[in-house]
Short mmCIF file of C-alpha atoms in Angstrom, two decimals:
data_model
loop_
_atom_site.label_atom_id
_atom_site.label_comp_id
_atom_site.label_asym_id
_atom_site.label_seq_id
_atom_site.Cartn_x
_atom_site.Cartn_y
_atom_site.Cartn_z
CA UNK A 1 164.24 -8.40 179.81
CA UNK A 2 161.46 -10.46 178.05
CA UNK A 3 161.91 -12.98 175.94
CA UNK A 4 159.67 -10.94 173.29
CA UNK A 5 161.77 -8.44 174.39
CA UNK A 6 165.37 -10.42 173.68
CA UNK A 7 163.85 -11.68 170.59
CA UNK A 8 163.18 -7.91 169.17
CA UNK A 9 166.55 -6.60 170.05
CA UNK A 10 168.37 -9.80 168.36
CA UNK A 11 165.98 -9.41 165.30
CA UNK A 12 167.18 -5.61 165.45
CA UNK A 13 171.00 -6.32 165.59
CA UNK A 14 170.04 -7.98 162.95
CA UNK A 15 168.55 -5.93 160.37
CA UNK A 16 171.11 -3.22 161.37
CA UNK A 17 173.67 -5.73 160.64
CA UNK A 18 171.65 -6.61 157.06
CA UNK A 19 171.81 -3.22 156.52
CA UNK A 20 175.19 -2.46 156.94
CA UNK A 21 175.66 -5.54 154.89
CA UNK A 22 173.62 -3.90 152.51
CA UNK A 23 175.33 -0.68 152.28
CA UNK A 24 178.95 -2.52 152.10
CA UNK A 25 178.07 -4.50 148.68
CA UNK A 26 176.12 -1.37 147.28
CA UNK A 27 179.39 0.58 147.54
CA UNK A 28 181.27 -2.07 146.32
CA UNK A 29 178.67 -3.01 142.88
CA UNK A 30 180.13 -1.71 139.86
CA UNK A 31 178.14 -0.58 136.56
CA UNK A 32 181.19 0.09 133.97
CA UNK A 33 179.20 0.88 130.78
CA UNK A 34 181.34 0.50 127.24
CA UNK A 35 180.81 1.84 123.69
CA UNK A 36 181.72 -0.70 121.14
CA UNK A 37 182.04 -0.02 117.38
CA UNK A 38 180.32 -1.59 115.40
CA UNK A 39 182.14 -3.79 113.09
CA UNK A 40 179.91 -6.67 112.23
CA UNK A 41 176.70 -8.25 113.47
CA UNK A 42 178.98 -10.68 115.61
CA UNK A 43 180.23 -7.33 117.46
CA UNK A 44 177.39 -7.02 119.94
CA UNK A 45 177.44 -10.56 120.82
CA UNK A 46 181.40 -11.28 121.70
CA UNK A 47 180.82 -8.09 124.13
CA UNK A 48 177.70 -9.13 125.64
CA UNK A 49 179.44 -12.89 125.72
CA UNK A 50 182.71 -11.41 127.06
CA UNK A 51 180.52 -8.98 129.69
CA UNK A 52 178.67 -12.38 130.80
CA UNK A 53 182.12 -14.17 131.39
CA UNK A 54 184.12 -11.32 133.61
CA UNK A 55 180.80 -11.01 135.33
CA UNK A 56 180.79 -14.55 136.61
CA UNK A 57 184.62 -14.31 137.58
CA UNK A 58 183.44 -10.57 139.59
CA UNK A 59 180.30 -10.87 141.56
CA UNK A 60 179.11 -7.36 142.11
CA UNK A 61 180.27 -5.58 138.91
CA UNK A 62 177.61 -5.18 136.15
CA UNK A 63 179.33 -4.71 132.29
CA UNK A 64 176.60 -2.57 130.57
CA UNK A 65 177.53 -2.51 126.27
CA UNK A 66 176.28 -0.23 123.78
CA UNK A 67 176.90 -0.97 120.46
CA UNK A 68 177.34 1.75 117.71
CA UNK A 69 177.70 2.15 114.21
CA UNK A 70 180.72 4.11 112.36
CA UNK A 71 179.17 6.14 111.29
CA UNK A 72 177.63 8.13 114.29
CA UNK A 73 180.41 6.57 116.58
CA UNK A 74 182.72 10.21 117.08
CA UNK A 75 179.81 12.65 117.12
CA UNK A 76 177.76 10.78 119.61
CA UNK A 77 180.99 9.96 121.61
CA UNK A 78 181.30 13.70 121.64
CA UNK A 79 178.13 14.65 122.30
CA UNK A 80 178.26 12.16 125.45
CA UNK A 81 181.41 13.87 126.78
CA UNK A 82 179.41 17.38 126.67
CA UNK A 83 176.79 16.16 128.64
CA UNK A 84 178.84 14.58 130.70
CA UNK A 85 177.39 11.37 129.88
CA UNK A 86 179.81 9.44 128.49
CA UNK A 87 180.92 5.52 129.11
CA UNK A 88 183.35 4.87 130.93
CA UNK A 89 185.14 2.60 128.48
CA UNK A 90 185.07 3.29 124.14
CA UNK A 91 186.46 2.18 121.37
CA UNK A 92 187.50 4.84 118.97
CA UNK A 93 189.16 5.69 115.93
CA UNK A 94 192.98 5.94 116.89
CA UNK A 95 193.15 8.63 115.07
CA UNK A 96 190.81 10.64 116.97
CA UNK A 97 192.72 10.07 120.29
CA UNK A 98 195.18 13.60 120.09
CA UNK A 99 192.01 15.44 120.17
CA UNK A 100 190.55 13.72 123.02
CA UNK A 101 193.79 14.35 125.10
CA UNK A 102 194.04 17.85 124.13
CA UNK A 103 190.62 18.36 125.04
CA UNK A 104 191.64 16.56 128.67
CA UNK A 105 188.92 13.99 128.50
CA UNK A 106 191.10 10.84 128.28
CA UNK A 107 192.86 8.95 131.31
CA UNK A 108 196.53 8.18 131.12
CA UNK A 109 197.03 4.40 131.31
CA UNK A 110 200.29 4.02 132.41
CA UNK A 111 199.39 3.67 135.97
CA UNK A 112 197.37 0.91 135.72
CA UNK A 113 199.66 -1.03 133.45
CA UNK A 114 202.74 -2.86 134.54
CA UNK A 115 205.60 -4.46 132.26
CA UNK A 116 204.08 -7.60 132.09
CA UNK A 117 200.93 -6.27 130.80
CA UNK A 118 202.82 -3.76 128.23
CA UNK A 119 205.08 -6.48 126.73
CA UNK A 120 201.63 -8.72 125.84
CA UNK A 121 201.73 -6.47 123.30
CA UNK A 122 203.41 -6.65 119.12
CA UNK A 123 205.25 -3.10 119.72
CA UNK A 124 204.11 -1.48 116.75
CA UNK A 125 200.51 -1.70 117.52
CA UNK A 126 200.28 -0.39 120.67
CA UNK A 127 202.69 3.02 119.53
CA UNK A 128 199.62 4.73 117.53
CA UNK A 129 197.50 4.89 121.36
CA UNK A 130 200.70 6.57 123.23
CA UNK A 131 200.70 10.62 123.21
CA UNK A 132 203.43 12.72 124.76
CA UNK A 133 205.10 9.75 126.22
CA UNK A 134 202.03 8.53 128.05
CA UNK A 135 199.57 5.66 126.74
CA UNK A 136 195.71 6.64 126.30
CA UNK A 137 194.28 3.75 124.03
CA UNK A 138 195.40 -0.05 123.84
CA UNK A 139 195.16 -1.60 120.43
CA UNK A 140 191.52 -3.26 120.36
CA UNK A 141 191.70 -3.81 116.44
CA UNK A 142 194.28 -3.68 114.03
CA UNK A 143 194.55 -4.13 110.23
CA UNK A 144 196.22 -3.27 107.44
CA UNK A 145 195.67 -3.24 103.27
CA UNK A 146 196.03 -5.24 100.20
CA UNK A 147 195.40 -5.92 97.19
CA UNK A 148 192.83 -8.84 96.10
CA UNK A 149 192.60 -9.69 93.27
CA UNK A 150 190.70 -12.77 91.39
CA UNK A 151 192.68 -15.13 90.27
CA UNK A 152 190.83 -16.38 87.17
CA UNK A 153 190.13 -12.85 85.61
CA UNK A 154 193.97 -11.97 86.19
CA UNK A 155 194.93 -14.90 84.94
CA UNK A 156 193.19 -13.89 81.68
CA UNK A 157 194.74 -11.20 81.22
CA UNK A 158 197.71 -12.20 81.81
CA UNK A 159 198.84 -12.04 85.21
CA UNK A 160 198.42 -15.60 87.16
CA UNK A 161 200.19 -13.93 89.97
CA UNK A 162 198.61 -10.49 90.13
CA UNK A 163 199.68 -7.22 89.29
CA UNK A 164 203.21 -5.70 90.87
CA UNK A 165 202.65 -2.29 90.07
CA UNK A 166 200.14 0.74 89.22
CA UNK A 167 201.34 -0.10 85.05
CA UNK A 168 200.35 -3.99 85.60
CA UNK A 169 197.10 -2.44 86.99
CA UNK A 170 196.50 -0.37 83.96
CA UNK A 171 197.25 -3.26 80.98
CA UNK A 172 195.57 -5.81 83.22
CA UNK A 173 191.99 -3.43 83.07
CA UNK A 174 192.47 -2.85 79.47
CA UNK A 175 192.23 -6.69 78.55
CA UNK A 176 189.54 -7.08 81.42
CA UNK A 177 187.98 -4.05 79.87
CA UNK A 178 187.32 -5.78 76.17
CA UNK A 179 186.02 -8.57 78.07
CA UNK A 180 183.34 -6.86 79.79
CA UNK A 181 184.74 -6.91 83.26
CA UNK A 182 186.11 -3.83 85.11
CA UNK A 183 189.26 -3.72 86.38
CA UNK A 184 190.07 -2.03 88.91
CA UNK A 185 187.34 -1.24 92.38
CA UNK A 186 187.94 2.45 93.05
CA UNK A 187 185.95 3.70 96.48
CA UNK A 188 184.27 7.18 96.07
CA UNK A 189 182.19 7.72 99.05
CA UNK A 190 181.95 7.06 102.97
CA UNK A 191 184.68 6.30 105.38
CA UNK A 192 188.62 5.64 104.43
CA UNK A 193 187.55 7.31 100.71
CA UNK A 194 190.58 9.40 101.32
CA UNK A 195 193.04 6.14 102.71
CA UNK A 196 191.88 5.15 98.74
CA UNK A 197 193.83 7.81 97.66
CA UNK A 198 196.65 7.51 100.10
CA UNK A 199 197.90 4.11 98.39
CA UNK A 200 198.56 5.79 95.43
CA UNK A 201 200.14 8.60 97.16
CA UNK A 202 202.32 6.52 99.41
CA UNK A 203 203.64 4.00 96.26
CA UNK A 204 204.79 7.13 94.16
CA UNK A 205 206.43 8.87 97.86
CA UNK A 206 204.41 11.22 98.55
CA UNK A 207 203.39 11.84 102.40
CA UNK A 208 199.98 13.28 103.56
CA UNK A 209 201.25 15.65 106.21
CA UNK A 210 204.84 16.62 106.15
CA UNK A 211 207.43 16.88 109.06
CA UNK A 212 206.08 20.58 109.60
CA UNK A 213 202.38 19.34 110.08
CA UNK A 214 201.67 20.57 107.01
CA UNK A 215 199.17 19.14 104.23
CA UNK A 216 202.15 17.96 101.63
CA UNK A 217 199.32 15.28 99.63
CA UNK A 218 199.16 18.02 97.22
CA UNK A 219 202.93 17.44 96.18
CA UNK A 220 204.05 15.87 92.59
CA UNK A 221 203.28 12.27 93.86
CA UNK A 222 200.03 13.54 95.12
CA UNK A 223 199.42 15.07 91.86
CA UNK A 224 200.65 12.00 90.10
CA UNK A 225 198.59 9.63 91.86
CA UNK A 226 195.05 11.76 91.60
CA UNK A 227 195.54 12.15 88.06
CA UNK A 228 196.13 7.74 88.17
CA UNK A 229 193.08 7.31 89.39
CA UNK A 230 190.97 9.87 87.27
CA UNK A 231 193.23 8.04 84.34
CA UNK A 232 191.18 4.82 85.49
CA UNK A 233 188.02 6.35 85.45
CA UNK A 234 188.12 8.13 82.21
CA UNK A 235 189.60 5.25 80.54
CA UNK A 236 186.47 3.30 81.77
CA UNK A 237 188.64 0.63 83.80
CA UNK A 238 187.10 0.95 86.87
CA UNK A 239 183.20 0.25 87.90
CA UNK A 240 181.24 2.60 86.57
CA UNK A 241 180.13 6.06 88.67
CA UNK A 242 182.57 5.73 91.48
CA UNK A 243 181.44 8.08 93.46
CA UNK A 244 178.05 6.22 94.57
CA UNK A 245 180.52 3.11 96.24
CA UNK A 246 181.95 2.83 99.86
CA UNK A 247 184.03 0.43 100.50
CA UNK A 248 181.75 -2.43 101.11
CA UNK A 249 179.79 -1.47 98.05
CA UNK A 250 183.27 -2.25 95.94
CA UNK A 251 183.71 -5.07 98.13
CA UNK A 252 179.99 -6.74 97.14
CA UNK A 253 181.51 -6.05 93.56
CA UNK A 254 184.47 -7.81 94.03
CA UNK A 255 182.65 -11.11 95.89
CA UNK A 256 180.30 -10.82 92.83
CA UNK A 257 182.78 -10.90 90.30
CA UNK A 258 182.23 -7.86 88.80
CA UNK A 259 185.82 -6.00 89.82
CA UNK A 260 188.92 -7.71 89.21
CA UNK A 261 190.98 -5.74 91.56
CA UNK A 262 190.54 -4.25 94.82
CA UNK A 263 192.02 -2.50 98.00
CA UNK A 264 190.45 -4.02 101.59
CA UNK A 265 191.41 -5.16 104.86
CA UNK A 266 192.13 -9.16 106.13
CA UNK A 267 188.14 -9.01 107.13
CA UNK A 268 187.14 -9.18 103.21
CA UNK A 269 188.90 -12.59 103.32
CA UNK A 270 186.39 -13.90 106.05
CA UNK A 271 183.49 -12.26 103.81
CA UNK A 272 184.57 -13.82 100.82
CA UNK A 273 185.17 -17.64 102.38
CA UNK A 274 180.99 -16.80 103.61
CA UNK A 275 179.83 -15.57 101.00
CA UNK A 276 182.01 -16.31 97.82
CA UNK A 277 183.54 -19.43 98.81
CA UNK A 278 183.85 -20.43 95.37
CA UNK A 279 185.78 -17.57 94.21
CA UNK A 280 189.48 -18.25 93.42
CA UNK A 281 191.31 -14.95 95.23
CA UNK A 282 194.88 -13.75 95.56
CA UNK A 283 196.47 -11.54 98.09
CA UNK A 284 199.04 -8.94 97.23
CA UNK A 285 201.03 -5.73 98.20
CA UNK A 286 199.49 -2.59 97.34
CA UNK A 287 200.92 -1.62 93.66
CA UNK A 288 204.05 -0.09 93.87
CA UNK A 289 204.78 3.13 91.91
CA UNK A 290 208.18 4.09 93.11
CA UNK A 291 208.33 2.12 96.26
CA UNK A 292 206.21 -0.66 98.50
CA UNK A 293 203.86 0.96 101.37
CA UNK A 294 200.68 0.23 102.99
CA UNK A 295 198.27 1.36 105.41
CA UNK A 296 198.12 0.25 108.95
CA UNK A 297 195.04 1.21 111.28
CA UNK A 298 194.73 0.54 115.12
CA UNK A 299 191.16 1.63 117.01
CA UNK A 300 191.59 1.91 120.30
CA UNK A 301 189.69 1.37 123.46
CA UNK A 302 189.94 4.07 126.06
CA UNK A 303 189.14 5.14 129.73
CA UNK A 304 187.43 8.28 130.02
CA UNK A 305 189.02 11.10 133.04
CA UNK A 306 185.10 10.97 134.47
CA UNK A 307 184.59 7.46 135.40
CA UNK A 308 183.94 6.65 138.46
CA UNK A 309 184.79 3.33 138.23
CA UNK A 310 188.53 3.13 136.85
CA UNK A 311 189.45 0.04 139.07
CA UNK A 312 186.57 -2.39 137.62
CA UNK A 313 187.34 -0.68 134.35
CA UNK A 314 190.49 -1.54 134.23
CA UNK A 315 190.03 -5.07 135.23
CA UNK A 316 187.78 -5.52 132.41
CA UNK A 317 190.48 -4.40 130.30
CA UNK A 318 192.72 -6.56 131.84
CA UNK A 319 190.42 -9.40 130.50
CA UNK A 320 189.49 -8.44 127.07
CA UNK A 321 193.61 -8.62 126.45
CA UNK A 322 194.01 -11.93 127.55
CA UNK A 323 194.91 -14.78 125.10
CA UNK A 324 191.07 -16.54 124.64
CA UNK A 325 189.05 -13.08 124.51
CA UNK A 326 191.42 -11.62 121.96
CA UNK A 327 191.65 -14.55 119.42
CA UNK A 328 188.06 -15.17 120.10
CA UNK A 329 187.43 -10.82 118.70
CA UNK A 330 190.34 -10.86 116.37
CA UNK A 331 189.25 -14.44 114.16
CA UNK A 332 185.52 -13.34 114.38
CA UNK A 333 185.99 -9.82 112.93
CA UNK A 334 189.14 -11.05 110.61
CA UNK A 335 191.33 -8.31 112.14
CA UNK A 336 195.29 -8.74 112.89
CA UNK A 337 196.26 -9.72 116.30
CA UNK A 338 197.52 -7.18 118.50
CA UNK A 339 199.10 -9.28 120.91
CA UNK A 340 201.55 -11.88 121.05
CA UNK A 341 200.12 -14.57 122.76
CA UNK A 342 197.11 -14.73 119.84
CA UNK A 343 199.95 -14.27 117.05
CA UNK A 344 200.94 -17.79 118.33
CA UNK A 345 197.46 -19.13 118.41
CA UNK A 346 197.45 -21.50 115.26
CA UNK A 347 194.12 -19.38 113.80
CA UNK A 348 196.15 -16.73 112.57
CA UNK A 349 198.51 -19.38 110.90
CA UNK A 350 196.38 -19.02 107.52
CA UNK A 351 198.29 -18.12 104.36
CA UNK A 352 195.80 -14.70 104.03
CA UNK A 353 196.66 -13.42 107.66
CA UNK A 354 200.56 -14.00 106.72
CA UNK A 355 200.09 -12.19 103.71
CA UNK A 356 198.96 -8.97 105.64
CA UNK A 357 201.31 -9.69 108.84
CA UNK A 358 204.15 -9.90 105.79
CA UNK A 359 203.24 -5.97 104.89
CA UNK A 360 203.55 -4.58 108.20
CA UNK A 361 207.17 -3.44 107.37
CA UNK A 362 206.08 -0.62 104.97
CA UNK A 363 203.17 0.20 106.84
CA UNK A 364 202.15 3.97 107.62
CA UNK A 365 199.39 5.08 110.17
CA UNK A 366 197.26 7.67 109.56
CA UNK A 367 199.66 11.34 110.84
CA UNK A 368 198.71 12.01 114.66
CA UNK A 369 197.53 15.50 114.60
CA UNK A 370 195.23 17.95 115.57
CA UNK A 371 192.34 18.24 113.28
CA UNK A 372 193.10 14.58 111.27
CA UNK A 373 189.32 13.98 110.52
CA UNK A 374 188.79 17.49 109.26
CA UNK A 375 191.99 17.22 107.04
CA UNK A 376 190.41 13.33 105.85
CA UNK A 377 187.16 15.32 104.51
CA UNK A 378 189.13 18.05 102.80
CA UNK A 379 190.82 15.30 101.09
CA UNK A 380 187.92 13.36 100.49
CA UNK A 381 185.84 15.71 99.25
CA UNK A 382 188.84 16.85 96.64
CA UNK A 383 189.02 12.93 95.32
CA UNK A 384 184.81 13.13 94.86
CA UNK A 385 185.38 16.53 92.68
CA UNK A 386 188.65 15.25 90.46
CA UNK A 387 186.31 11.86 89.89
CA UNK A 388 183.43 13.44 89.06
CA UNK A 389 185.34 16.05 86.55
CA UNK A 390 184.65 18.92 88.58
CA UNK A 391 188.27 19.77 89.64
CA UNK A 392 191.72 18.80 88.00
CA UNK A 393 193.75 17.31 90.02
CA UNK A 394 196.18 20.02 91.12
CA UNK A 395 193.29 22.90 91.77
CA UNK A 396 191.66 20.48 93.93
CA UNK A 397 194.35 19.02 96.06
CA UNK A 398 195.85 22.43 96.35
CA UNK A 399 192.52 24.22 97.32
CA UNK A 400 192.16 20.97 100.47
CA UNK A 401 195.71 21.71 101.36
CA UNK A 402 194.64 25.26 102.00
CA UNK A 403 191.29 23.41 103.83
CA UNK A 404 193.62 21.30 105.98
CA UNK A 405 196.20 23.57 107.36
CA UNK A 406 193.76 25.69 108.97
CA UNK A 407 192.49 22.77 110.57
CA UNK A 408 196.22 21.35 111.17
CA UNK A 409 196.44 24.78 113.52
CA UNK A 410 198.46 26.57 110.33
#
């Protein structure tokens, strides 16, 4: 054989070998896309930062995020799934996770998680992700509710240390009121409008779905704490036309000084510290009407049935639940820690994160059911009519019971 001949037949070998080279790392690159929520403008960038990092540490697997807002999250999350074009990895409302297992679309994690990897987490966070005995979501954010309140306009009227109950409430926004100043920040539009109303419901006993899975906000206490809230309105201690304010509209009203009083999350604390760092706030329990509760909300972050690339997937989760990522998310977005390796992390050592950690033992989660966000609109949309006059309470809550069952399967 010539040595042009040799020389072709090594170069061959070689290109086959290239080739088969080639082939080998194709099948083994990785594209694992993931919806994120949207939760602040520093969202987008921990994900791309955290996407960067496990890349490094995994040669071959691409992290590809999408970031969404709230808003459209669940319908385009659906409308993915139909088209069989979904992620491979979400985050999602907790709440909507029953219907994505009854519609078969979610993968079971228990067989990718072992007991070392359950027990990183505080037990009553990751409880609201596991269906039917079986885990679908792990706790990606968790918070819960309080009352602010500013210290300076309380202290006006009377109440250095806040107000202890729906009464203290009341008197407080009457002497706010004759100053100028309302009282009390009552939500009346967008997302958690209903939760609004569940604080009053859940202080005076009532439940939102009963033990039948069965609307039962439309009981006495629900009743009782519709007709509070319209009490607030009428009497002119709250801001005025409730119904055009979300939360973060009530929120900009509370940083401003222009509400006394309000119901948020740990992340209005970060806001204020930005943006109001001047204004004196306290932290408190929800008012209590006949007993202490708050609310308690987990998303989740899922693994869809149709991925085709569970393993890398899962090792991505893997990461995002170790100690750095997870303080690094949970200080940035002023959420709770989900796991207990961050709880020791000496961030979350701050007297406002205690003050919400310290509510967790009357905390309620929204009901898992069938139908939830169809059930949340009936209610909403029952709170917008009794505020705006339209509806007494009673007629209203009773006509979005009869909304809610049939979307509760009843």
């Amino acid at each position: 054989m010539s040595l042009h001949a040799r020389a072709s037949l090594a170069l061959g070998k070689v290109a086959v070998a290239l080739a088969f080279a080639g082939i080998a790392v194709a099948a083994q690159a990785d594209t694992v896309r993931v919806t994120v929520a949207h939760y602040s403008d520093a969202t987008a960038p921990y994900f791309e930062k955290m996407a960067r990092n496990f890349e490094k540490a995994n040669p071959g697997t691409t992290i590809k995020i999408e970031d969404v807002n709230w808003d459209t999250l669940q319908q385009k999350l659906q409308t993915d799934i139909s088209g069989n074009a979904n992620a491979d990895l979400a985050i999602v409302g907790t709440r909507w996770l029953l219907d994505f297992v009854k519609d078969d679309v979610a993968e079971p994690l228990d067989g990718y998680m072992d007991a070392n990897f359950k027990g990183r987490f505080i037990g009553p966070f990751l409880a609201p992700g596991e269906i039917n005995g079986k885990v679908y979501g792990l706790p990606i954010a968790a918070s819960a509710r309080a009352l602010y309140y500013n210290k300076d306009l309380l202290a006006k009227a009377g109440y250095p240390d806040g107000p202890k109950t729906w009464n203290d409430v009341i008197e407080a926004s009457k002497k706010l009121k004759a100053q100028g100043i309302a009282g009390f920040g009552l939500q009346g539009k967008e997302i958690e409008t209903d939760v609004y109303f569940y604080y009053a419901l859940w202080t005076n006993g009532g439940e939102v779905v009963g033990k039948d899975n069965k609307a039962a906000f439309n009981s006495a206490a629900g009743v009782k704490a519709a007709t509070l809230y319209k009490s607030l309105i009428d009497q002119g201690l709250t801001q005025p036309g409730v119904t055009g304010y979300s939360r973060e509209d009530v929120q900009n009203l509370f940083k401003q000084g222009r509400v006394a009083m309000m119901i948020s999350a740990p992340f209005l604390a970060k806001q204020i510290k930005k943006e109001a760092p001047n204004l004196k706030y306290g932290i408190d329990p929800i008012p209590m009407g006949t007993t202490h509760a708050t609310y308690a909300v987990t998303d989740s972050i899922v693994m869809f049935k149709n991925s085709k690339v569970k393993k890398s997937a899962w090792k991505f989760l893997d990461y995002l639940f170790t100690k750095e990522p997870r303080v690094e998310f949970t200080t940035t977005e002023g959420f709770l820690p989900t796991t207990k390796a961050e709880s020791s992390d000496p961030a979350f050592n701050d007297p406002d994160t205690k003050a919400f950690v310290a509510l967790l033992p009357t905390a309620r989660f929204a009901p898992t059911v069938t139908g939830w966000e169809d059930t949340a609109k009936a209610v909403t949309d029952a709170m917008q009519s009794i505020y705006l006059g339209k509806a007494k309470p009673a007629d209203a809550l009773n006509a979005a019971a009869a909304q809610a069952n049939k979307s509760l399967g009843h």
